[in-house]
JSON list of C-alpha atoms in Angstrom, two decimals:
[
{"chain": "A", "resi": 1, "resn": "UNK", "atom": "CA", "xyz": [77.01, 21.40, 30.66]},
{"chain": "A", "resi": 2, "resn": "UNK", "atom": "CA", "xyz": [75.59, 21.94, 27.15]},
{"chain": "A", "resi": 3, "resn": "UNK", "atom": "CA", "xyz": [75.11, 25.51, 26.04]},
{"chain": "A", "resi": 4, "resn": "UNK", "atom": "CA", "xyz": [71.53, 26.66, 26.46]},
{"chain": "A", "resi": 5, "resn": "UNK", "atom": "CA", "xyz": [69.60, 27.47, 23.26]},
{"chain": "A", "resi": 6, "resn": "UNK", "atom": "CA", "xyz": [66.30, 29.36, 23.01]},
{"chain": "A", "resi": 7, "resn": "UNK", "atom": "CA", "xyz": [63.74, 27.85, 20.63]},
{"chain": "A", "resi": 8, "resn": "UNK", "atom": "CA", "xyz": [60.81, 30.08, 19.69]},
{"chain": "A", "resi": 9, "resn": "UNK", "atom": "CA", "xyz": [57.87, 28.12, 18.28]},
{"chain": "A", "resi": 10, "resn": "UNK", "atom": "CA", "xyz": [55.07, 29.95, 16.45]},
{"chain": "A", "resi": 11, "resn": "UNK", "atom": "CA", "xyz": [51.74, 28.17, 16.01]},
{"chain": "A", "resi": 12, "resn": "UNK", "atom": "CA", "xyz": [49.55, 28.22, 12.91]},
{"chain": "A", "resi": 13, "resn": "UNK", "atom": "CA", "xyz": [46.17, 29.82, 12.31]},
{"chain": "A", "resi": 14, "resn": "UNK", "atom": "CA", "xyz": [43.06, 28.67, 14.24]},
{"chain": "A", "resi": 15, "resn": "UNK", "atom": "CA", "xyz": [45.03, 27.16, 17.13]},
{"chain": "A", "resi": 16, "resn": "UNK", "atom": "CA", "xyz": [47.31, 28.45, 19.91]},
{"chain": "A", "resi": 17, "resn": "UNK", "atom": "CA", "xyz": [50.50, 27.89, 21.86]},
{"chain": "A", "resi": 18, "resn": "UNK", "atom": "CA", "xyz": [49.12, 24.69, 23.42]},
{"chain": "A", "resi": 19, "resn": "UNK", "atom": "CA", "xyz": [49.84, 22.77, 20.21]},
{"chain": "A", "resi": 20, "resn": "UNK", "atom": "CA", "xyz": [53.47, 22.65, 21.39]},
{"chain": "A", "resi": 21, "resn": "UNK", "atom": "CA", "xyz": [52.53, 20.96, 24.70]},
{"chain": "A", "resi": 22, "resn": "UNK", "atom": "CA", "xyz": [54.56, 17.80, 24.05]},
{"chain": "A", "resi": 23, "resn": "UNK", "atom": "CA", "xyz": [57.65, 19.59, 22.79]},
{"chain": "A", "resi": 24, "resn": "UNK", "atom": "CA", "xyz": [59.20, 20.58, 26.12]},
{"chain": "A", "resi": 25, "resn": "UNK", "atom": "CA", "xyz": [59.57, 16.94, 27.13]},
{"chain": "A", "resi": 26, "resn": "UNK", "atom": "CA", "xyz": [61.01, 15.98, 23.75]},
{"chain": "A", "resi": 27, "resn": "UNK", "atom": "CA", "xyz": [63.51, 18.84, 23.68]},
{"chain": "A", "resi": 28, "resn": "UNK", "atom": "CA", "xyz": [64.98, 18.36, 27.15]},
{"chain": "A", "resi": 29, "resn": "UNK", "atom": "CA", "xyz": [66.22, 20.74, 29.85]},
{"chain": "A", "resi": 30, "resn": "UNK", "atom": "CA", "xyz": [68.89, 22.58, 27.88]},
{"chain": "A", "resi": 31, "resn": "UNK", "atom": "CA", "xyz": [66.46, 24.09, 25.37]},
{"chain": "A", "resi": 32, "resn": "UNK", "atom": "CA", "xyz": [64.55, 27.16, 26.53]},
{"chain": "A", "resi": 33, "resn": "UNK", "atom": "CA", "xyz": [61.18, 26.81, 24.82]},
{"chain": "A", "resi": 34, "resn": "UNK", "atom": "CA", "xyz": [59.22, 30.00, 24.14]},
{"chain": "A", "resi": 35, "resn": "UNK", "atom": "CA", "xyz": [55.79, 29.54, 22.53]},
{"chain": "A", "resi": 36, "resn": "UNK", "atom": "CA", "xyz": [53.70, 32.72, 22.37]},
{"chain": "A", "resi": 37, "resn": "UNK", "atom": "CA", "xyz": [50.08, 33.10, 21.39]},
{"chain": "A", "resi": 38, "resn": "UNK", "atom": "CA", "xyz": [49.78, 35.20, 18.24]},
{"chain": "A", "resi": 39, "resn": "UNK", "atom": "CA", "xyz": [47.27, 38.08, 18.10]},
{"chain": "A", "resi": 40, "resn": "UNK", "atom": "CA", "xyz": [43.66, 36.90, 17.62]},
{"chain": "A", "resi": 41, "resn": "UNK", "atom": "CA", "xyz": [44.57, 33.42, 18.91]},
{"chain": "A", "resi": 42, "resn": "UNK", "atom": "CA", "xyz": [44.55, 31.70, 22.29]},
{"chain": "A", "resi": 43, "resn": "UNK", "atom": "CA", "xyz": [44.86, 34.09, 25.21]},
{"chain": "A", "resi": 44, "resn": "UNK", "atom": "CA", "xyz": [44.96, 36.96, 22.69]},
{"chain": "A", "resi": 45, "resn": "UNK", "atom": "CA", "xyz": [41.87, 35.94, 20.71]},
{"chain": "A", "resi": 46, "resn": "UNK", "atom": "CA", "xyz": [40.05, 39.13, 21.69]},
{"chain": "A", "resi": 47, "resn": "UNK", "atom": "CA", "xyz": [42.67, 41.22, 19.89]},
{"chain": "A", "resi": 48, "resn": "UNK", "atom": "CA", "xyz": [42.61, 42.02, 16.16]},
{"chain": "A", "resi": 49, "resn": "UNK", "atom": "CA", "xyz": [45.24, 40.42, 13.97]},
{"chain": "A", "resi": 50, "resn": "UNK", "atom": "CA", "xyz": [47.67, 42.87, 12.43]},
{"chain": "A", "resi": 51, "resn": "UNK", "atom": "CA", "xyz": [50.88, 41.96, 10.67]},
{"chain": "A", "resi": 52, "resn": "UNK", "atom": "CA", "xyz": [52.94, 44.42, 12.67]},
{"chain": "A", "resi": 53, "resn": "UNK", "atom": "CA", "xyz": [51.36, 43.24, 15.90]},
{"chain": "A", "resi": 54, "resn": "UNK", "atom": "CA", "xyz": [52.20, 39.64, 15.05]},
{"chain": "A", "resi": 55, "resn": "UNK", "atom": "CA", "xyz": [55.79, 40.55, 14.21]},
{"chain": "A", "resi": 56, "resn": "UNK", "atom": "CA", "xyz": [56.05, 42.39, 17.52]},
{"chain": "A", "resi": 57, "resn": "UNK", "atom": "CA", "xyz": [54.93, 39.21, 19.27]},
{"chain": "A", "resi": 58, "resn": "UNK", "atom": "CA", "xyz": [57.84, 37.43, 17.61]},
{"chain": "A", "resi": 59, "resn": "UNK", "atom": "CA", "xyz": [60.25, 40.19, 18.66]},
{"chain": "A", "resi": 60, "resn": "UNK", "atom": "CA", "xyz": [59.11, 39.85, 22.26]},
{"chain": "A", "resi": 61, "resn": "UNK", "atom": "CA", "xyz": [59.51, 36.07, 22.16]},
{"chain": "A", "resi": 62, "resn": "UNK", "atom": "CA", "xyz": [62.98, 36.23, 20.63]},
{"chain": "A", "resi": 63, "resn": "UNK", "atom": "CA", "xyz": [64.06, 38.70, 23.30]},
{"chain": "A", "resi": 64, "resn": "UNK", "atom": "CA", "xyz": [67.04, 41.01, 23.53]},
{"chain": "A", "resi": 65, "resn": "UNK", "atom": "CA", "xyz": [70.48, 39.66, 22.61]},
{"chain": "A", "resi": 66, "resn": "UNK", "atom": "CA", "xyz": [71.89, 38.13, 25.79]},
{"chain": "A", "resi": 67, "resn": "UNK", "atom": "CA", "xyz": [74.36, 35.57, 24.52]},
{"chain": "A", "resi": 68, "resn": "UNK", "atom": "CA", "xyz": [71.74, 32.82, 24.19]},
{"chain": "A", "resi": 69, "resn": "UNK", "atom": "CA", "xyz": [71.47, 31.52, 20.62]},
{"chain": "A", "resi": 70, "resn": "UNK", "atom": "CA", "xyz": [67.92, 31.76, 19.27]},
{"chain": "A", "resi": 71, "resn": "UNK", "atom": "CA", "xyz": [66.34, 29.35, 16.81]},
{"chain": "A", "resi": 72, "resn": "UNK", "atom": "CA", "xyz": [63.03, 30.58, 15.37]},
{"chain": "A", "resi": 73, "resn": "UNK", "atom": "CA", "xyz": [60.56, 28.02, 14.03]},
{"chain": "A", "resi": 74, "resn": "UNK", "atom": "CA", "xyz": [56.99, 28.44, 12.87]},
{"chain": "A", "resi": 75, "resn": "UNK", "atom": "CA", "xyz": [54.24, 26.28, 11.45]},
{"chain": "A", "resi": 76, "resn": "UNK", "atom": "CA", "xyz": [51.97, 27.42, 8.61]},
{"chain": "A", "resi": 77, "resn": "UNK", "atom": "CA", "xyz": [50.98, 31.01, 9.46]},
{"chain": "A", "resi": 78, "resn": "UNK", "atom": "CA", "xyz": [53.69, 30.95, 12.12]},
{"chain": "A", "resi": 79, "resn": "UNK", "atom": "CA", "xyz": [56.20, 29.82, 9.51]},
{"chain": "A", "resi": 80, "resn": "UNK", "atom": "CA", "xyz": [55.43, 32.77, 7.28]},
{"chain": "A", "resi": 81, "resn": "UNK", "atom": "CA", "xyz": [55.73, 35.10, 10.26]},
{"chain": "A", "resi": 82, "resn": "UNK", "atom": "CA", "xyz": [59.09, 33.54, 11.06]},
{"chain": "A", "resi": 83, "resn": "UNK", "atom": "CA", "xyz": [60.15, 34.09, 7.45]},
{"chain": "A", "resi": 84, "resn": "UNK", "atom": "CA", "xyz": [59.11, 37.75, 7.55]},
{"chain": "A", "resi": 85, "resn": "UNK", "atom": "CA", "xyz": [60.75, 38.37, 10.92]},
{"chain": "A", "resi": 86, "resn": "UNK", "atom": "CA", "xyz": [64.00, 36.79, 9.78]},
{"chain": "A", "resi": 87, "resn": "UNK", "atom": "CA", "xyz": [63.90, 38.93, 6.64]},
{"chain": "A", "resi": 88, "resn": "UNK", "atom": "CA", "xyz": [63.78, 42.05, 8.83]},
{"chain": "A", "resi": 89, "resn": "UNK", "atom": "CA", "xyz": [66.47, 40.76, 11.21]},
{"chain": "A", "resi": 90, "resn": "UNK", "atom": "CA", "xyz": [68.69, 38.68, 8.91]},
{"chain": "A", "resi": 91, "resn": "UNK", "atom": "CA", "xyz": [71.66, 38.46, 11.31]},
{"chain": "A", "resi": 92, "resn": "UNK", "atom": "CA", "xyz": [69.83, 37.99, 14.62]},
{"chain": "A", "resi": 93, "resn": "UNK", "atom": "CA", "xyz": [69.01, 34.27, 14.56]},
{"chain": "A", "resi": 94, "resn": "UNK", "atom": "CA", "xyz": [71.12, 31.16, 15.06]},
{"chain": "A", "resi": 95, "resn": "UNK", "atom": "CA", "xyz": [68.64, 29.08, 13.06]},
{"chain": "A", "resi": 96, "resn": "UNK", "atom": "CA", "xyz": [65.37, 29.38, 11.14]},
{"chain": "A", "resi": 97, "resn": "UNK", "atom": "CA", "xyz": [62.85, 26.59, 10.54]},
{"chain": "A", "resi": 98, "resn": "UNK", "atom": "CA", "xyz": [59.81, 26.93, 8.30]},
{"chain": "A", "resi": 99, "resn": "UNK", "atom": "CA", "xyz": [57.34, 24.12, 8.98]},
{"chain": "A", "resi": 100, "resn": "UNK", "atom": "CA", "xyz": [54.63, 23.63, 6.40]},
{"chain": "A", "resi": 101, "resn": "UNK", "atom": "CA", "xyz": [55.38, 27.03, 4.92]},
{"chain": "A", "resi": 102, "resn": "UNK", "atom": "CA", "xyz": [57.17, 26.34, 1.64]},
{"chain": "A", "resi": 103, "resn": "UNK", "atom": "CA", "xyz": [54.53, 27.47, -0.85]},
{"chain": "A", "resi": 104, "resn": "UNK", "atom": "CA", "xyz": [54.77, 30.88, -2.49]},
{"chain": "A", "resi": 105, "resn": "UNK", "atom": "CA", "xyz": [51.54, 32.73, -1.55]},
{"chain": "A", "resi": 106, "resn": "UNK", "atom": "CA", "xyz": [51.17, 34.50, -4.90]},
{"chain": "A", "resi": 107, "resn": "UNK", "atom": "CA", "xyz": [49.91, 33.56, -8.35]},
{"chain": "A", "resi": 108, "resn": "UNK", "atom": "CA", "xyz": [48.49, 30.02, -8.60]},
{"chain": "A", "resi": 109, "resn": "UNK", "atom": "CA", "xyz": [49.78, 29.16, -5.13]},
{"chain": "A", "resi": 110, "resn": "UNK", "atom": "CA", "xyz": [47.68, 31.92, -3.60]},
{"chain": "A", "resi": 111, "resn": "UNK", "atom": "CA", "xyz": [44.50, 29.98, -4.40]},
{"chain": "A", "resi": 112, "resn": "UNK", "atom": "CA", "xyz": [45.16, 27.70, -1.44]},
{"chain": "A", "resi": 113, "resn": "UNK", "atom": "CA", "xyz": [45.26, 30.65, 0.92]},
{"chain": "A", "resi": 114, "resn": "UNK", "atom": "CA", "xyz": [42.23, 32.41, -0.54]},
{"chain": "A", "resi": 115, "resn": "UNK", "atom": "CA", "xyz": [40.10, 29.28, -0.29]},
{"chain": "A", "resi": 116, "resn": "UNK", "atom": "CA", "xyz": [41.26, 28.67, 3.27]},
{"chain": "A", "resi": 117, "resn": "UNK", "atom": "CA", "xyz": [40.46, 32.20, 4.40]},
{"chain": "A", "resi": 118, "resn": "UNK", "atom": "CA", "xyz": [37.06, 32.38, 2.67]},
{"chain": "A", "resi": 119, "resn": "UNK", "atom": "CA", "xyz": [35.80, 28.98, 3.77]},
{"chain": "A", "resi": 120, "resn": "UNK", "atom": "CA", "xyz": [36.78, 29.52, 7.38]},
{"chain": "A", "resi": 121, "resn": "UNK", "atom": "CA", "xyz": [35.25, 32.99, 7.43]},
{"chain": "A", "resi": 122, "resn": "UNK", "atom": "CA", "xyz": [31.92, 31.90, 5.89]},
{"chain": "A", "resi": 123, "resn": "UNK", "atom": "CA", "xyz": [31.39, 28.91, 8.16]},
{"chain": "A", "resi": 124, "resn": "UNK", "atom": "CA", "xyz": [31.39, 31.06, 11.29]},
{"chain": "A", "resi": 125, "resn": "UNK", "atom": "CA", "xyz": [33.13, 30.54, 14.62]},
{"chain": "A", "resi": 126, "resn": "UNK", "atom": "CA", "xyz": [30.76, 27.94, 16.09]},
{"chain": "A", "resi": 127, "resn": "UNK", "atom": "CA", "xyz": [30.85, 25.61, 13.10]},
{"chain": "A", "resi": 128, "resn": "UNK", "atom": "CA", "xyz": [34.58, 26.11, 12.74]},
{"chain": "A", "resi": 129, "resn": "UNK", "atom": "CA", "xyz": [35.13, 25.27, 16.42]},
{"chain": "A", "resi": 130, "resn": "UNK", "atom": "CA", "xyz": [33.14, 22.04, 16.09]},
{"chain": "A", "resi": 131, "resn": "UNK", "atom": "CA", "xyz": [35.12, 21.11, 13.01]},
{"chain": "A", "resi": 132, "resn": "UNK", "atom": "CA", "xyz": [38.46, 21.78, 14.69]},
{"chain": "A", "resi": 133, "resn": "UNK", "atom": "CA", "xyz": [37.29, 19.84, 17.76]},
{"chain": "A", "resi": 134, "resn": "UNK", "atom": "CA", "xyz": [36.64, 16.79, 15.58]},
{"chain": "A", "resi": 135, "resn": "UNK", "atom": "CA", "xyz": [39.90, 17.15, 13.69]},
{"chain": "A", "resi": 136, "resn": "UNK", "atom": "CA", "xyz": [42.03, 17.48, 16.82]},
{"chain": "A", "resi": 137, "resn": "UNK", "atom": "CA", "xyz": [40.21, 14.61, 18.54]},
{"chain": "A", "resi": 138, "resn": "UNK", "atom": "CA", "xyz": [41.01, 12.39, 15.57]},
{"chain": "A", "resi": 139, "resn": "UNK", "atom": "CA", "xyz": [44.65, 13.42, 15.29]},
{"chain": "A", "resi": 140, "resn": "UNK", "atom": "CA", "xyz": [45.93, 14.09, 18.81]},
{"chain": "A", "resi": 141, "resn": "UNK", "atom": "CA", "xyz": [46.06, 12.48, 22.24]},
{"chain": "A", "resi": 142, "resn": "UNK", "atom": "CA", "xyz": [42.98, 13.53, 24.17]},
{"chain": "A", "resi": 143, "resn": "UNK", "atom": "CA", "xyz": [44.95, 15.59, 26.72]},
{"chain": "A", "resi": 144, "resn": "UNK", "atom": "CA", "xyz": [46.65, 17.63, 23.99]},
{"chain": "A", "resi": 145, "resn": "UNK", "atom": "CA", "xyz": [43.40, 18.17, 22.06]},
{"chain": "A", "resi": 146, "resn": "UNK", "atom": "CA", "xyz": [41.72, 19.33, 25.27]},
{"chain": "A", "resi": 147, "resn": "UNK", "atom": "CA", "xyz": [44.59, 21.71, 26.07]},
{"chain": "A", "resi": 148, "resn": "UNK", "atom": "CA", "xyz": [44.35, 23.32, 22.64]},
{"chain": "A", "resi": 149, "resn": "UNK", "atom": "CA", "xyz": [40.56, 23.65, 22.91]},
{"chain": "A", "resi": 150, "resn": "UNK", "atom": "CA", "xyz": [40.72, 25.10, 26.42]},
{"chain": "A", "resi": 151, "resn": "UNK", "atom": "CA", "xyz": [43.36, 27.64, 25.39]},
{"chain": "A", "resi": 152, "resn": "UNK", "atom": "CA", "xyz": [41.00, 29.08, 22.79]},
{"chain": "A", "resi": 153, "resn": "UNK", "atom": "CA", "xyz": [40.81, 28.83, 19.02]},
{"chain": "A", "resi": 154, "resn": "UNK", "atom": "CA", "xyz": [41.28, 31.85, 16.81]},
{"chain": "A", "resi": 155, "resn": "UNK", "atom": "CA", "xyz": [39.04, 32.35, 13.80]},
{"chain": "A", "resi": 156, "resn": "UNK", "atom": "CA", "xyz": [38.28, 36.05, 13.58]},
{"chain": "A", "resi": 157, "resn": "UNK", "atom": "CA", "xyz": [41.77, 36.99, 12.45]},
{"chain": "A", "resi": 158, "resn": "UNK", "atom": "CA", "xyz": [42.04, 34.43, 9.66]},
{"chain": "A", "resi": 159, "resn": "UNK", "atom": "CA", "xyz": [41.14, 36.68, 6.69]},
{"chain": "A", "resi": 160, "resn": "UNK", "atom": "CA", "xyz": [43.50, 39.45, 7.84]},
{"chain": "A", "resi": 161, "resn": "UNK", "atom": "CA", "xyz": [46.27, 36.99, 8.66]},
{"chain": "A", "resi": 162, "resn": "UNK", "atom": "CA", "xyz": [46.28, 35.22, 5.31]},
{"chain": "A", "resi": 163, "resn": "UNK", "atom": "CA", "xyz": [45.79, 38.44, 3.36]},
{"chain": "A", "resi": 164, "resn": "UNK", "atom": "CA", "xyz": [48.94, 39.70, 5.06]},
{"chain": "A", "resi": 165, "resn": "UNK", "atom": "CA", "xyz": [50.81, 36.50, 4.22]},
{"chain": "A", "resi": 166, "resn": "UNK", "atom": "CA", "xyz": [49.88, 36.88, 0.56]},
{"chain": "A", "resi": 167, "resn": "UNK", "atom": "CA", "xyz": [50.92, 40.52, 0.60]},
{"chain": "A", "resi": 168, "resn": "UNK", "atom": "CA", "xyz": [54.14, 40.29, 2.60]},
{"chain": "A", "resi": 169, "resn": "UNK", "atom": "CA", "xyz": [55.76, 36.87, 2.20]},
{"chain": "A", "resi": 170, "resn": "UNK", "atom": "CA", "xyz": [58.12, 35.80, -0.56]},
{"chain": "A", "resi": 171, "resn": "UNK", "atom": "CA", "xyz": [61.02, 33.32, -0.63]},
{"chain": "A", "resi": 172, "resn": "UNK", "atom": "CA", "xyz": [63.33, 36.23, -1.38]},
{"chain": "A", "resi": 173, "resn": "UNK", "atom": "CA", "xyz": [62.99, 37.35, 2.24]},
{"chain": "A", "resi": 174, "resn": "UNK", "atom": "CA", "xyz": [65.55, 34.61, 2.93]},
{"chain": "A", "resi": 175, "resn": "UNK", "atom": "CA", "xyz": [68.21, 36.18, 0.71]},
{"chain": "A", "resi": 176, "resn": "UNK", "atom": "CA", "xyz": [70.19, 37.93, 3.44]},
{"chain": "A", "resi": 177, "resn": "UNK", "atom": "CA", "xyz": [69.46, 35.57, 6.34]},
{"chain": "A", "resi": 178, "resn": "UNK", "atom": "CA", "xyz": [72.82, 34.36, 7.66]},
{"chain": "A", "resi": 179, "resn": "UNK", "atom": "CA", "xyz": [71.48, 31.56, 9.87]},
{"chain": "A", "resi": 180, "resn": "UNK", "atom": "CA", "xyz": [71.02, 27.96, 8.75]},
{"chain": "A", "resi": 181, "resn": "UNK", "atom": "CA", "xyz": [67.57, 27.34, 7.27]},
{"chain": "A", "resi": 182, "resn": "UNK", "atom": "CA", "xyz": [65.46, 24.23, 7.68]},
{"chain": "A", "resi": 183, "resn": "UNK", "atom": "CA", "xyz": [62.42, 23.63, 5.45]},
{"chain": "A", "resi": 184, "resn": "UNK", "atom": "CA", "xyz": [60.26, 20.86, 6.91]},
{"chain": "A", "resi": 185, "resn": "UNK", "atom": "CA", "xyz": [57.10, 19.63, 5.25]},
{"chain": "A", "resi": 186, "resn": "UNK", "atom": "CA", "xyz": [54.75, 16.70, 5.44]},
{"chain": "A", "resi": 187, "resn": "UNK", "atom": "CA", "xyz": [54.90, 14.30, 2.52]},
{"chain": "A", "resi": 188, "resn": "UNK", "atom": "CA", "xyz": [51.19, 14.95, 1.88]},
{"chain": "A", "resi": 189, "resn": "UNK", "atom": "CA", "xyz": [51.30, 18.67, 2.65]},
{"chain": "A", "resi": 190, "resn": "UNK", "atom": "CA", "xyz": [50.04, 20.93, -0.11]},
{"chain": "A", "resi": 191, "resn": "UNK", "atom": "CA", "xyz": [52.17, 23.81, 1.20]},
{"chain": "A", "resi": 192, "resn": "UNK", "atom": "CA", "xyz": [55.46, 22.17, 0.21]},
{"chain": "A", "resi": 193, "resn": "UNK", "atom": "CA", "xyz": [55.22, 22.82, -3.51]},
{"chain": "A", "resi": 194, "resn": "UNK", "atom": "CA", "xyz": [57.87, 25.56, -3.71]},
{"chain": "A", "resi": 195, "resn": "UNK", "atom": "CA", "xyz": [60.49, 24.18, -1.30]},
{"chain": "A", "resi": 196, "resn": "UNK", "atom": "CA", "xyz": [63.18, 24.29, -3.99]},
{"chain": "A", "resi": 197, "resn": "UNK", "atom": "CA", "xyz": [62.56, 27.98, -4.62]},
{"chain": "A", "resi": 198, "resn": "UNK", "atom": "CA", "xyz": [62.81, 28.73, -0.91]},
{"chain": "A", "resi": 199, "resn": "UNK", "atom": "CA", "xyz": [66.03, 26.73, -0.76]},
{"chain": "A", "resi": 200, "resn": "UNK", "atom": "CA", "xyz": [67.56, 28.67, -3.64]},
{"chain": "A", "resi": 201, "resn": "UNK", "atom": "CA", "xyz": [66.57, 31.99, -2.07]},
{"chain": "A", "resi": 202, "resn": "UNK", "atom": "CA", "xyz": [68.51, 31.28, 1.14]},
{"chain": "A", "resi": 203, "resn": "UNK", "atom": "CA", "xyz": [71.85, 31.96, -0.47]},
{"chain": "A", "resi": 204, "resn": "UNK", "atom": "CA", "xyz": [73.46, 33.66, 2.55]},
{"chain": "A", "resi": 205, "resn": "UNK", "atom": "CA", "xyz": [72.74, 30.75, 4.89]},
{"chain": "A", "resi": 206, "resn": "UNK", "atom": "CA", "xyz": [75.66, 28.48, 5.85]},
{"chain": "A", "resi": 207, "resn": "UNK", "atom": "CA", "xyz": [73.42, 25.56, 4.94]},
{"chain": "A", "resi": 208, "resn": "UNK", "atom": "CA", "xyz": [69.85, 24.78, 3.97]},
{"chain": "A", "resi": 209, "resn": "UNK", "atom": "CA", "xyz": [68.07, 21.48, 4.50]},
{"chain": "A", "resi": 210, "resn": "UNK", "atom": "CA", "xyz": [64.77, 20.27, 3.06]},
{"chain": "A", "resi": 211, "resn": "UNK", "atom": "CA", "xyz": [63.18, 17.57, 5.22]},
{"chain": "A", "resi": 212, "resn": "UNK", "atom": "CA", "xyz": [60.05, 15.61, 4.33]},
{"chain": "A", "resi": 213, "resn": "UNK", "atom": "CA", "xyz": [58.09, 13.88, 7.09]},
{"chain": "A", "resi": 214, "resn": "UNK", "atom": "CA", "xyz": [56.82, 10.56, 5.68]},
{"chain": "A", "resi": 215, "resn": "UNK", "atom": "CA", "xyz": [53.02, 10.37, 5.50]},
{"chain": "A", "resi": 216, "resn": "UNK", "atom": "CA", "xyz": [52.78, 13.76, 7.17]},
{"chain": "A", "resi": 217, "resn": "UNK", "atom": "CA", "xyz": [49.86, 16.06, 6.44]},
{"chain": "A", "resi": 218, "resn": "UNK", "atom": "CA", "xyz": [49.96, 19.84, 6.79]},
{"chain": "A", "resi": 219, "resn": "UNK", "atom": "CA", "xyz": [49.46, 19.43, 10.54]},
{"chain": "A", "resi": 220, "resn": "UNK", "atom": "CA", "xyz": [52.53, 17.20, 10.90]},
{"chain": "A", "resi": 221, "resn": "UNK", "atom": "CA", "xyz": [54.03, 19.21, 13.81]},
{"chain": "A", "resi": 222, "resn": "UNK", "atom": "CA", "xyz": [50.95, 18.18, 15.82]},
{"chain": "A", "resi": 223, "resn": "UNK", "atom": "CA", "xyz": [50.77, 14.56, 14.63]},
{"chain": "A", "resi": 224, "resn": "UNK", "atom": "CA", "xyz": [54.50, 13.85, 14.29]},
{"chain": "A", "resi": 225, "resn": "UNK", "atom": "CA", "xyz": [56.19, 15.78, 17.12]},
{"chain": "A", "resi": 226, "resn": "UNK", "atom": "CA", "xyz": [59.09, 13.35, 17.49]},
{"chain": "A", "resi": 227, "resn": "UNK", "atom": "CA", "xyz": [59.96, 13.59, 13.79]},
{"chain": "A", "resi": 228, "resn": "UNK", "atom": "CA", "xyz": [59.63, 17.38, 13.89]},
{"chain": "A", "resi": 229, "resn": "UNK", "atom": "CA", "xyz": [61.91, 17.64, 16.92]},
{"chain": "A", "resi": 230, "resn": "UNK", "atom": "CA", "xyz": [64.43, 15.31, 15.26]},
{"chain": "A", "resi": 231, "resn": "UNK", "atom": "CA", "xyz": [64.61, 17.74, 12.35]},
{"chain": "A", "resi": 232, "resn": "UNK", "atom": "CA", "xyz": [64.88, 20.76, 14.65]},
{"chain": "A", "resi": 233, "resn": "UNK", "atom": "CA", "xyz": [67.75, 19.19, 16.57]},
{"chain": "A", "resi": 234, "resn": "UNK", "atom": "CA", "xyz": [70.07, 19.77, 13.62]},
{"chain": "A", "resi": 235, "resn": "UNK", "atom": "CA", "xyz": [69.48, 23.51, 13.97]},
{"chain": "A", "resi": 236, "resn": "UNK", "atom": "CA", "xyz": [69.72, 23.41, 17.75]},
{"chain": "A", "resi": 237, "resn": "UNK", "atom": "CA", "xyz": [72.99, 21.48, 17.70]},
{"chain": "A", "resi": 238, "resn": "UNK", "atom": "CA", "xyz": [74.49, 23.87, 15.16]},
{"chain": "A", "resi": 239, "resn": "UNK", "atom": "CA", "xyz": [73.39, 26.89, 17.19]},
{"chain": "A", "resi": 240, "resn": "UNK", "atom": "CA", "xyz": [74.83, 25.44, 20.38]},
{"chain": "A", "resi": 241, "resn": "UNK", "atom": "CA", "xyz": [78.19, 24.82, 18.73]},
{"chain": "A", "resi": 242, "resn": "UNK", "atom": "CA", "xyz": [78.70, 27.65, 16.28]},
{"chain": "A", "resi": 243, "resn": "UNK", "atom": "CA", "xyz": [76.48, 30.63, 17.12]},
{"chain": "A", "resi": 244, "resn": "UNK", "atom": "CA", "xyz": [78.42, 33.68, 18.34]},
{"chain": "A", "resi": 245, "resn": "UNK", "atom": "CA", "xyz": [77.89, 34.80, 21.91]},
{"chain": "A", "resi": 246, "resn": "UNK", "atom": "CA", "xyz": [76.60, 38.22, 20.89]},
{"chain": "A", "resi": 247, "resn": "UNK", "atom": "CA", "xyz": [74.76, 38.31, 17.54]},
{"chain": "A", "resi": 248, "resn": "UNK", "atom": "CA", "xyz": [73.74, 41.66, 16.07]},
{"chain": "A", "resi": 249, "resn": "UNK", "atom": "CA", "xyz": [70.36, 42.98, 17.20]}
]
């Protein structure tokens, strides 16, 4: 029987854990899928977003070392949280995947994040919800779009979340991470511009891969789940074969 691997998937801003609805079927029975809601999103949308609170959510999802290899993957905001968590626990993971999170959120690159946070905040929750409804309806199967809507969007925490990303996240957080690193981006994703810098920073990793999803937008994990899972399988297979039974905490 194949060795069981735990895959923790962190969603991006605005949405919730339901964006990963199709992933369990694509990953199969030997992958333990853990997909938490982040603070201020989904079932936790009544809570304020704090950086430490979000990192604690990741810690809870990763769990205590029990011999099960853990691969941590995050999209957009979730990718930057995964980066920060791995930087604090550089020897804990069996694999790290940053999905749509390969832009340095400082200097010129920070403009993308500032515009995102300001526009979303000024529009207000009702207008934002209608806009996200339309976007998801256009991009996703109706059942998945409905699941994400029913689970609850998260708008109130956006300014705090992206301010924290700009303050806390740098490629250099990868420097001491000893797990393989996967950088996956959509071909048309604006947050892929610094993938080479992230790759260079991961100098303690046994290997680093940069994968581009053809014709993928920033939301490629939602629109291209099969391609995203195909990329993640390289990490999962490596973790199953090579990860030690008892990694450091």
